[in-house]
Coordinates of C-alpha atoms in Angstrom, one line a residue:
Chain A
M145 CA 151.6 -72.5 47.0
E146 CA 148.6 -73.3 44.7
N147 CA 148.7 -72.5 41.1
K148 CA 145.5 -70.3 40.8
R149 CA 145.8 -69.4 37.1
P150 CA 143.1 -70.8 34.7
L151 CA 144.4 -74.3 33.5
I152 CA 143.6 -74.6 29.9
L153 CA 143.7 -78.1 28.0
V154 CA 144.5 -77.6 24.3
S155 CA 144.3 -80.1 21.5
N156 CA 143.4 -80.5 17.7
D157 CA 143.3 -82.9 14.8
D158 CA 145.5 -81.3 12.7
G159 CA 148.3 -82.8 14.8
I160 CA 150.9 -81.4 17.0
M161 CA 153.2 -79.8 14.2
A162 CA 150.3 -77.8 12.7
K163 CA 150.7 -74.0 12.6
G164 CA 147.1 -73.6 14.0
I165 CA 147.7 -75.2 17.4
S166 CA 151.1 -73.2 17.9
E167 CA 149.1 -70.0 17.0
L168 CA 146.4 -70.9 19.5
V169 CA 148.5 -71.2 22.2
K170 CA 150.1 -68.0 21.6
F171 CA 146.9 -66.2 21.7
L172 CA 145.7 -68.0 24.8
R173 CA 148.9 -68.0 26.8
T174 CA 148.0 -64.8 28.8
L175 CA 144.6 -66.2 30.0
G176 CA 146.0 -69.1 31.9
E177 CA 148.5 -72.3 32.3
I178 CA 148.3 -74.0 29.3
V179 CA 148.6 -77.9 28.7
V180 CA 148.6 -79.1 25.1
M181 CA 148.3 -82.9 24.4
A182 CA 147.7 -83.2 20.7
P183 CA 147.8 -86.0 18.1
D184 CA 151.5 -86.9 16.8
A185 CA 150.3 -86.7 13.3
P186 CA 147.3 -85.4 11.4
R187 CA 144.0 -86.8 12.1
S188 CA 141.7 -84.7 10.3
G189 CA 138.0 -86.1 9.8
S190 CA 138.3 -88.0 13.3
A191 CA 135.2 -86.9 14.8
S192 CA 134.9 -88.3 18.3
A193 CA 136.7 -91.5 17.3
L194 CA 138.4 -93.5 20.0
T195 CA 141.4 -95.8 19.7
V196 CA 140.3 -99.2 20.9
T197 CA 142.2 -101.9 19.1
Q198 CA 145.7 -100.8 20.4
P199 CA 147.0 -99.0 23.6
V200 CA 147.9 -95.3 23.2
H201 CA 150.9 -93.7 24.4
Y202 CA 152.1 -90.0 24.8
K203 CA 155.6 -88.3 25.2
L204 CA 156.6 -84.8 26.7
V205 CA 157.4 -82.6 23.9
K206 CA 158.3 -79.1 25.5
Q207 CA 158.1 -77.6 28.9
E208 CA 158.4 -73.7 29.3
V209 CA 156.8 -71.1 31.9
G210 CA 153.0 -71.5 31.6
V211 CA 152.8 -73.9 28.6
T212 CA 153.5 -77.7 28.6
V213 CA 153.3 -79.7 25.6
Y214 CA 152.7 -83.4 24.8
K215 CA 152.1 -85.6 21.8
C216 CA 149.9 -88.6 21.8
S217 CA 149.8 -91.6 19.6
G218 CA 145.9 -91.5 19.8
T219 CA 142.9 -89.6 18.3
P220 CA 141.9 -86.0 19.3
T221 CA 139.1 -87.4 21.8
D222 CA 141.9 -89.9 23.3
C223 CA 144.2 -86.9 23.9
I224 CA 141.6 -85.2 26.0
K225 CA 140.7 -88.4 27.9
L226 CA 144.5 -89.0 28.4
A227 CA 145.7 -85.9 29.5
W228 CA 142.7 -85.4 31.9
N229 CA 143.8 -88.8 33.6
T230 CA 147.5 -88.7 33.3
V231 CA 149.1 -85.3 33.3
L232 CA 146.7 -82.8 34.8
D233 CA 146.7 -82.4 38.3
R234 CA 143.4 -80.7 38.6
K235 CA 140.1 -80.3 36.5
P236 CA 140.8 -78.0 33.6
D237 CA 138.9 -74.4 33.6
L238 CA 138.6 -74.6 29.8
V239 CA 139.2 -77.3 27.1
V240 CA 140.0 -75.7 23.6
G241 CA 140.3 -77.3 20.1
G242 CA 142.1 -75.9 17.2
I243 CA 142.8 -73.7 15.5
N244 CA 141.6 -76.0 12.7
H245 CA 143.1 -75.4 9.1
G246 CA 139.5 -75.8 7.6
D247 CA 136.1 -74.9 8.1
N248 CA 133.8 -76.9 10.8
S249 CA 130.7 -74.9 10.4
A250 CA 127.7 -76.5 9.3
T251 CA 127.4 -80.3 9.3
N252 CA 131.1 -80.4 9.5
V253 CA 130.7 -80.6 13.2
H254 CA 129.8 -84.3 12.8
Y255 CA 133.0 -85.2 11.2
S256 CA 135.7 -82.7 12.8
G257 CA 138.3 -84.0 15.2
T258 CA 138.7 -80.7 16.7
M259 CA 135.0 -80.5 17.4
G260 CA 135.6 -84.1 19.0
V261 CA 137.9 -82.2 21.3
V262 CA 135.3 -79.9 22.4
I263 CA 132.5 -82.4 22.7
E264 CA 134.7 -84.4 25.2
G265 CA 135.5 -81.5 27.2
C266 CA 131.9 -80.6 27.3
L267 CA 130.8 -84.2 28.1
N268 CA 133.1 -83.9 31.0
G269 CA 131.7 -80.7 32.3
V270 CA 134.5 -78.2 31.2
P271 CA 133.3 -75.2 29.2
S272 CA 134.8 -76.1 25.8
I273 CA 135.5 -74.3 22.6
G274 CA 136.5 -75.1 19.1
F275 CA 138.1 -72.5 16.8
S276 CA 138.5 -73.1 13.2
L277 CA 139.6 -71.0 10.1
C278 CA 138.1 -71.4 6.5
N279 CA 141.5 -72.1 4.9
H280 CA 143.2 -75.4 4.7
D281 CA 146.7 -74.3 3.9
M282 CA 149.4 -75.3 6.0
G283 CA 150.9 -71.8 6.2
A284 CA 147.2 -70.2 6.7
D285 CA 147.3 -66.6 8.3
F286 CA 145.3 -66.8 11.6
E287 CA 146.4 -63.2 12.7
A288 CA 143.0 -61.6 12.5
A289 CA 141.4 -64.4 14.6
G290 CA 143.7 -63.7 17.3
P291 CA 141.7 -60.8 19.3
Y292 CA 138.4 -62.7 18.9
I293 CA 140.0 -66.0 20.2
R294 CA 141.2 -64.2 23.2
K295 CA 138.1 -62.3 23.9
I296 CA 135.7 -65.1 23.3
A297 CA 137.9 -67.6 25.6
A298 CA 138.1 -64.9 28.3
M299 CA 134.3 -64.5 28.4
V300 CA 133.8 -68.3 28.7
L301 CA 136.4 -68.4 31.3
E302 CA 134.6 -65.7 33.2
K303 CA 131.0 -66.8 32.7
G304 CA 131.1 -70.5 32.1
L305 CA 128.7 -72.4 29.6
P306 CA 125.6 -74.1 30.2
P307 CA 125.4 -77.7 31.0
L308 CA 125.8 -80.0 27.9
T309 CA 126.5 -76.7 25.6
C310 CA 129.8 -76.0 23.8
L311 CA 130.8 -73.4 21.2
N312 CA 131.8 -74.1 17.7
V313 CA 133.4 -70.8 16.5
N314 CA 134.8 -70.7 12.7
F315 CA 136.7 -67.6 11.1
P316 CA 136.3 -66.4 7.8
D317 CA 139.5 -66.5 5.6
T318 CA 140.0 -62.7 5.5
P319 CA 142.0 -60.0 7.4
D320 CA 138.8 -57.7 7.4
I321 CA 136.4 -59.5 9.8
K322 CA 133.2 -57.6 10.1
G323 CA 132.2 -58.8 13.8
I324 CA 130.8 -61.9 15.5
K325 CA 127.3 -63.4 14.6
V326 CA 125.8 -66.1 17.1
C327 CA 124.5 -68.6 14.4
E328 CA 122.6 -71.8 13.9
Q329 CA 124.2 -75.0 12.3
A330 CA 123.5 -74.5 8.6
K331 CA 121.4 -77.3 7.0
G332 CA 122.7 -79.1 3.9
C333 CA 124.8 -82.0 2.9
W334 CA 127.9 -82.7 0.9
T335 CA 127.6 -83.8 -2.7
N336 CA 130.0 -85.2 -5.6
E337 CA 132.0 -86.7 -2.7
W338 CA 134.3 -89.2 -4.5
E339 CA 136.9 -88.8 -6.9
V340 CA 137.8 -91.6 -8.9
C341 CA 141.4 -93.0 -8.9
P342 CA 143.1 -95.0 -11.5
R343 CA 142.2 -98.7 -11.2
Q344 CA 145.1 -100.6 -9.2
N345 CA 145.3 -104.3 -8.4
D346 CA 141.7 -105.0 -10.1
R347 CA 140.1 -102.3 -7.5
N348 CA 138.6 -99.1 -7.9
Y349 CA 139.8 -96.5 -5.8
F350 CA 138.0 -93.5 -4.2
W351 CA 139.3 -90.1 -2.6
L352 CA 137.1 -88.3 -0.5
T353 CA 136.2 -84.8 -1.8
G354 CA 133.1 -82.9 -2.4
E355 CA 131.1 -79.6 -2.2
F356 CA 129.0 -78.6 0.4
A357 CA 125.4 -78.0 -0.8
D358 CA 123.8 -75.2 1.7
H359 CA 119.9 -76.1 1.6
E360 CA 119.1 -72.5 2.8
P361 CA 121.9 -70.4 1.3
E362 CA 119.9 -67.0 1.8
N363 CA 119.4 -68.0 5.6
E364 CA 121.3 -65.1 7.5
K365 CA 121.0 -67.1 10.7
N366 CA 123.3 -69.9 9.6
D367 CA 127.0 -70.3 10.4
H368 CA 127.6 -71.0 6.6
W369 CA 126.1 -67.6 5.5
A370 CA 128.1 -65.7 8.2
L371 CA 131.5 -66.9 7.3
A372 CA 130.6 -66.3 3.5
N373 CA 129.7 -62.5 4.4
G374 CA 132.8 -62.1 6.5
Y375 CA 131.5 -62.6 10.0
V376 CA 133.0 -64.9 13.0
A377 CA 130.4 -67.5 13.2
I378 CA 129.8 -68.8 16.8
T379 CA 127.4 -71.7 16.8
P380 CA 126.4 -72.7 20.4
T381 CA 126.4 -76.6 20.1
K382 CA 124.5 -79.4 22.2
V383 CA 126.0 -82.6 23.1
D384 CA 122.7 -83.9 24.5
L385 CA 121.3 -85.1 21.0
T386 CA 117.8 -86.2 22.2
A387 CA 115.0 -84.9 19.8
Y388 CA 112.9 -83.7 22.7
D389 CA 110.3 -82.3 20.2
F390 CA 109.7 -85.8 18.7
I391 CA 109.3 -87.8 21.9
D392 CA 105.4 -87.3 22.4
E393 CA 104.8 -88.1 18.7
L394 CA 107.2 -91.2 18.7
N395 CA 105.3 -92.5 21.6
Q396 CA 102.1 -92.1 20.0
W397 CA 103.4 -94.0 16.9
I398 CA 104.5 -96.8 19.2
E399 CA 101.3 -97.2 20.8
E400 CA 99.3 -97.2 17.6
N401 CA 101.7 -100.0 16.2
E402 CA 101.3 -102.1 19.3
E403 CA 97.5 -102.2 19.2
Chain B
M177 CA 110.2 -103.4 -14.9
E178 CA 111.3 -101.0 -11.9
N179 CA 111.9 -102.6 -8.5
K180 CA 109.3 -101.1 -6.2
R181 CA 110.4 -102.9 -3.0
P182 CA 112.0 -100.3 -0.4
L183 CA 115.6 -100.0 -0.7
I184 CA 117.5 -100.5 2.7
L185 CA 121.2 -99.7 2.9
V186 CA 122.9 -101.5 5.9
S187 CA 126.2 -100.9 7.6
N188 CA 127.9 -101.3 11.0
D189 CA 131.2 -100.7 12.9
D190 CA 131.9 -104.2 14.0
G191 CA 132.8 -105.1 10.3
I192 CA 131.3 -107.4 7.7
M193 CA 132.1 -110.5 9.4
A194 CA 130.3 -109.6 12.6
K195 CA 127.3 -111.8 13.6
G196 CA 125.1 -108.7 14.4
I197 CA 125.0 -107.7 10.8
S198 CA 124.2 -110.9 9.4
E199 CA 121.3 -111.0 11.9
L200 CA 120.2 -107.6 11.1
V201 CA 120.0 -108.7 7.5
K202 CA 118.0 -111.7 8.4
F203 CA 115.5 -109.6 10.4
L204 CA 115.0 -106.9 7.7
R205 CA 115.0 -109.0 4.4
T206 CA 111.3 -109.6 4.4
L207 CA 111.0 -105.7 4.3
G208 CA 112.8 -104.6 1.1
E209 CA 115.7 -105.0 -1.0
I210 CA 119.1 -104.8 1.1
V211 CA 122.5 -103.5 0.3
V212 CA 125.2 -104.0 2.7
M213 CA 128.3 -102.1 2.6
A214 CA 130.3 -102.7 5.8
P215 CA 133.9 -102.2 6.8
D216 CA 136.1 -105.1 6.0
A217 CA 137.4 -105.3 9.5
P218 CA 136.2 -104.0 13.1
R219 CA 136.1 -100.3 13.3
S220 CA 134.4 -99.8 16.8
G221 CA 134.6 -96.3 18.3
S222 CA 134.7 -94.8 14.7
A223 CA 132.1 -92.2 15.6
S224 CA 131.6 -90.2 12.1
A225 CA 135.3 -90.2 11.4
L226 CA 136.2 -90.1 7.5
T227 CA 139.1 -91.4 5.6
V228 CA 141.0 -88.6 4.3
T229 CA 144.6 -89.5 3.9
Q230 CA 144.3 -92.4 1.6
P231 CA 141.7 -93.5 -1.0
V232 CA 139.0 -96.1 0.0
H233 CA 137.9 -99.2 -2.2
Y234 CA 135.0 -101.9 -1.9
K235 CA 134.6 -105.3 -3.2
L236 CA 131.4 -107.3 -4.0
V237 CA 131.3 -110.2 -1.5
K238 CA 127.9 -112.0 -2.2
Q239 CA 124.9 -111.4 -4.4
E240 CA 121.7 -113.3 -3.9
V241 CA 117.9 -112.6 -4.2
G242 CA 117.1 -109.4 -2.3
V243 CA 120.5 -109.0 -0.5
T244 CA 123.9 -107.7 -2.1
V245 CA 126.7 -107.4 0.3
Y246 CA 129.9 -105.3 -0.1
K247 CA 133.0 -104.8 2.0
C248 CA 134.9 -101.5 2.1
S249 CA 138.2 -100.3 3.1
G250 CA 136.9 -97.4 4.8
T251 CA 135.0 -96.0 8.3
P252 CA 131.3 -96.7 8.8
T253 CA 130.6 -93.3 7.5
D254 CA 132.7 -93.6 4.3
C255 CA 130.7 -96.8 3.7
I256 CA 127.3 -95.0 3.6
K257 CA 129.0 -92.1 1.4
L258 CA 130.4 -94.6 -0.9
A259 CA 127.6 -97.0 -1.5
W260 CA 125.4 -93.9 -2.0
N261 CA 127.6 -92.6 -4.9
T262 CA 128.7 -95.9 -6.6
V263 CA 126.5 -99.1 -6.0
L264 CA 123.2 -97.6 -5.3
D265 CA 120.8 -97.0 -8.3
R266 CA 118.3 -94.8 -6.3
K267 CA 118.1 -93.1 -3.0
P268 CA 117.5 -95.5 -0.1
D269 CA 114.4 -95.6 1.8
L270 CA 116.0 -96.6 5.1
V271 CA 119.7 -96.5 6.3
V272 CA 120.2 -98.9 9.0
G273 CA 123.4 -99.5 11.4
G274 CA 124.1 -102.5 13.4
I275 CA 123.3 -104.7 15.2
N276 CA 126.0 -103.4 17.2
H277 CA 127.8 -105.7 19.6
G278 CA 127.5 -103.4 22.7
D279 CA 125.5 -100.5 24.0
N280 CA 125.3 -97.3 22.4
S281 CA 122.9 -95.6 24.7
A282 CA 123.6 -92.4 26.7
T283 CA 126.9 -90.5 25.5
N284 CA 128.0 -93.4 23.5
V285 CA 126.2 -92.0 20.6
H286 CA 129.2 -89.6 20.3
Y287 CA 131.8 -92.4 19.8
S288 CA 129.5 -95.0 18.2
G289 CA 130.5 -96.0 14.4
T290 CA 127.1 -97.5 14.0
M291 CA 125.3 -94.3 14.9
G292 CA 128.0 -92.6 12.6
V293 CA 126.3 -94.7 10.0
V294 CA 122.9 -93.5 11.0
I295 CA 123.8 -89.8 11.4
E296 CA 125.2 -89.8 7.9
G297 CA 121.9 -91.5 6.6
C298 CA 120.0 -88.8 8.4
L299 CA 122.2 -85.9 7.3
N300 CA 121.4 -87.0 3.7
G301 CA 117.5 -87.0 4.2
V302 CA 116.9 -90.6 4.7
P303 CA 115.3 -92.1 7.8
S304 CA 117.9 -93.9 9.7
I305 CA 117.8 -96.2 12.4
G306 CA 120.9 -97.6 14.8
F307 CA 120.3 -101.1 16.5
S308 CA 122.5 -102.1 19.5
L309 CA 122.6 -104.8 21.9
C310 CA 124.1 -104.5 25.2
N311 CA 126.6 -107.4 24.8
H312 CA 130.0 -107.1 23.3
D313 CA 130.3 -111.0 22.9
M314 CA 131.3 -112.1 19.3
G315 CA 128.7 -114.8 19.8
A316 CA 125.9 -112.5 21.2
D317 CA 122.3 -113.9 21.2
F318 CA 120.0 -111.2 19.0
E319 CA 117.2 -113.5 18.6
A320 CA 114.9 -111.4 21.2
A321 CA 115.6 -108.2 19.4
G322 CA 114.4 -109.5 16.0
P323 CA 110.6 -109.0 16.2
Y324 CA 111.0 -105.2 17.7
I325 CA 113.7 -104.6 14.9
R326 CA 111.3 -105.6 12.3
K327 CA 108.3 -103.7 13.7
I328 CA 110.2 -100.5 14.4
A329 CA 112.0 -100.3 10.7
A330 CA 108.5 -101.2 9.1
M331 CA 106.9 -98.3 11.2
V332 CA 109.7 -96.0 10.0
L333 CA 109.5 -97.3 6.3
E334 CA 105.7 -96.5 6.6
K335 CA 105.9 -93.1 8.3
G336 CA 109.3 -91.7 7.8
L337 CA 111.1 -89.5 10.5
P338 CA 111.0 -85.8 11.1
P339 CA 113.9 -83.9 9.2
L340 CA 117.1 -83.9 10.8
T341 CA 116.0 -86.9 13.4
C342 CA 117.0 -90.4 13.5
L343 CA 116.6 -93.3 16.0
N344 CA 119.1 -94.8 18.5
V345 CA 117.7 -98.2 19.5
N346 CA 119.3 -100.2 22.1
F347 CA 118.4 -103.6 23.5
P348 CA 118.8 -104.9 26.9
D349 CA 120.7 -108.3 26.9
T350 CA 117.9 -110.4 28.0
P351 CA 115.4 -112.9 26.4
D352 CA 112.7 -111.3 28.4
I353 CA 112.2 -107.8 27.0
K354 CA 109.6 -106.1 28.9
G355 CA 108.6 -103.7 26.2
I356 CA 109.6 -100.4 24.4
K357 CA 110.3 -97.0 26.0
V358 CA 111.1 -93.8 24.0
C359 CA 114.0 -92.1 26.0
E360 CA 116.1 -89.3 26.5
Q361 CA 119.8 -89.6 26.2
A362 CA 121.1 -90.4 29.8
K363 CA 123.5 -87.8 31.4
G364 CA 126.8 -89.0 32.7
C365 CA 130.3 -89.6 31.5
W366 CA 133.0 -92.3 31.6
T367 CA 135.4 -92.7 34.3
N368 CA 138.6 -94.6 35.2
E369 CA 139.1 -94.9 31.5
W370 CA 142.7 -96.1 31.1
E371 CA 144.4 -99.1 32.0
V372 CA 148.0 -98.7 32.4
C373 CA 150.2 -101.4 30.3
P374 CA 153.6 -102.7 31.2
R375 CA 156.2 -100.0 30.4
Q376 CA 157.5 -100.8 26.6
N377 CA 160.5 -98.9 25.0
D378 CA 161.0 -96.2 27.7
R379 CA 157.2 -95.4 27.3
N380 CA 153.7 -95.9 29.1
Y381 CA 151.1 -97.3 27.2
F382 CA 147.6 -97.1 28.1
W383 CA 144.4 -99.2 26.9
L384 CA 141.0 -97.5 26.8
T385 CA 138.4 -98.9 29.3
G386 CA 136.1 -97.3 31.8
E387 CA 132.8 -97.2 33.5
F388 CA 130.0 -95.2 32.7
A389 CA 128.9 -92.9 35.6
D390 CA 125.3 -92.0 35.2
H391 CA 124.6 -88.6 36.8
E392 CA 120.7 -89.5 37.3
P393 CA 120.5 -93.2 37.8
E394 CA 117.1 -92.8 39.0
N395 CA 115.7 -91.0 36.2
E396 CA 113.2 -93.4 34.4
K397 CA 113.2 -91.0 31.2
N398 CA 116.9 -92.1 30.5
D399 CA 117.9 -94.5 28.0
H400 CA 120.4 -96.0 30.4
W401 CA 117.8 -96.6 33.1
A402 CA 115.3 -98.4 30.4
L403 CA 118.1 -100.7 29.3
A404 CA 118.9 -101.5 33.1
N405 CA 115.2 -102.2 33.7
G406 CA 114.8 -104.7 30.8
Y407 CA 113.3 -102.2 28.1
V408 CA 114.1 -101.5 24.5
A409 CA 115.4 -97.9 24.6
I410 CA 114.5 -95.8 21.6
T411 CA 116.3 -92.6 21.8
P412 CA 115.1 -90.0 19.1
T413 CA 118.2 -88.3 18.1
K414 CA 119.0 -84.7 16.3
V415 CA 121.8 -84.1 13.9
D416 CA 121.1 -80.4 14.0
L417 CA 123.3 -79.7 17.3
T418 CA 122.3 -76.1 17.6
A419 CA 121.7 -75.0 21.0
Y420 CA 118.7 -73.0 20.2
D421 CA 118.1 -72.2 23.7
F422 CA 121.2 -70.6 24.4
I423 CA 121.3 -68.1 21.4
D424 CA 119.6 -65.0 23.0
E425 CA 121.7 -65.3 26.3
L426 CA 125.1 -65.7 24.1
N427 CA 124.0 -62.7 22.0
Q428 CA 123.7 -60.6 25.1
W429 CA 127.1 -61.9 26.4
I430 CA 128.7 -60.8 23.1
E431 CA 127.0 -57.4 23.2
E432 CA 128.1 -56.7 26.7
N433 CA 131.7 -58.0 26.0
E434 CA 131.8 -55.5 23.1
E435 CA 130.8 -52.4 25.0

């Protein structure tokens, strides 16, 4: 008899041992059959990076009713590509990344391995959602996010998502969530990004750090604002990056330039 | 006396030793003062990945009139962030990634470290352009691209680019370029992505490979089509990934879901 429960493929960038991914499985397991393929160690800040200079491998970690878990030597994006082509027996109904330990709102979407997972699912035509919590601690409390995660995932399983569109969902670090806001990606950039380390072997070393400078801190449409004010921020996110609204003007520039 | 020539920050993902980056410097050096900070080894497929588990360092490689070259232990995105905060004495007028050995059109924009460079420049408010050639060979011939690169870079130095918009420029691998086409990012996805390696240590290993399946091969607006037909493809690219056209519908879904 065919298994008719929805198939949910899960990965993250904090690695297979992170609390966030086991919490995610806990919240989602009533919704379908879960397959996890996640990096065998933390790979934060992986974006959509691929492993191209060496082969990757995976290993079965755990198999119980409704949940199968693999770890993989590759990046978060490798995990999705590899699960898809090896361990899954059919196309997943949902790809989910997270729950990330740390905020992936605003421009962080570009650096996030969790959103790399989601973008990969979306490029392959599967409704895909990333969940992140604004707390980097290993022991962060994901409990308040649980009911929202279940509700949003169930909604997307039922309705799907438009082509080339995925969801970037971020949770404020509070037990008193005020509700959901559908948001825009906040405009801003990181500043003071490098901490100078003590000089070693005649070289300067730098650790990546920094603060996010929000260019529109009062803009209530922004995901950054929603999180700062206690709301779940859902930012619908496109993987077609074409700047359609600039095509005509650019064509004009090129024409003038060729005269 | 202040240096009034435009400041052009250059990086790539093939690494400092790649032919593509020295060719790029050759083509651009008449346009301004050039600072290169590039990875000290190949980092293809880096996307916008960051180095977060160790500190990074850089080293001066070469300094001649109008061109200063550094190599860096980090990712392409680290290179831009680090150059910006350490070796540059002012905000660059242009950030350029490339010339990449290999096609970054279509969905490759998501995986490309060269486009990671460009996205980082763009997020920081600097007009930014990525140049790539559809040829992976170490000794690829970039000569036909030269006049186009100079022209496009000069145009962007003069006119700038709209906020949060950068250019993804790809060259066909031919000496007979037919002209420029302003394009859309081709829709499609990678298939047959893993080659199985001989089993080692009781594990299966997989090498990333694959073919791009174009979902609209006849669509003349697509960058993939333009390249296949001998044109330079300029795909204007957004770093604000918000799916604005889905916000109203998603709000409706959430409302219905909460009733």
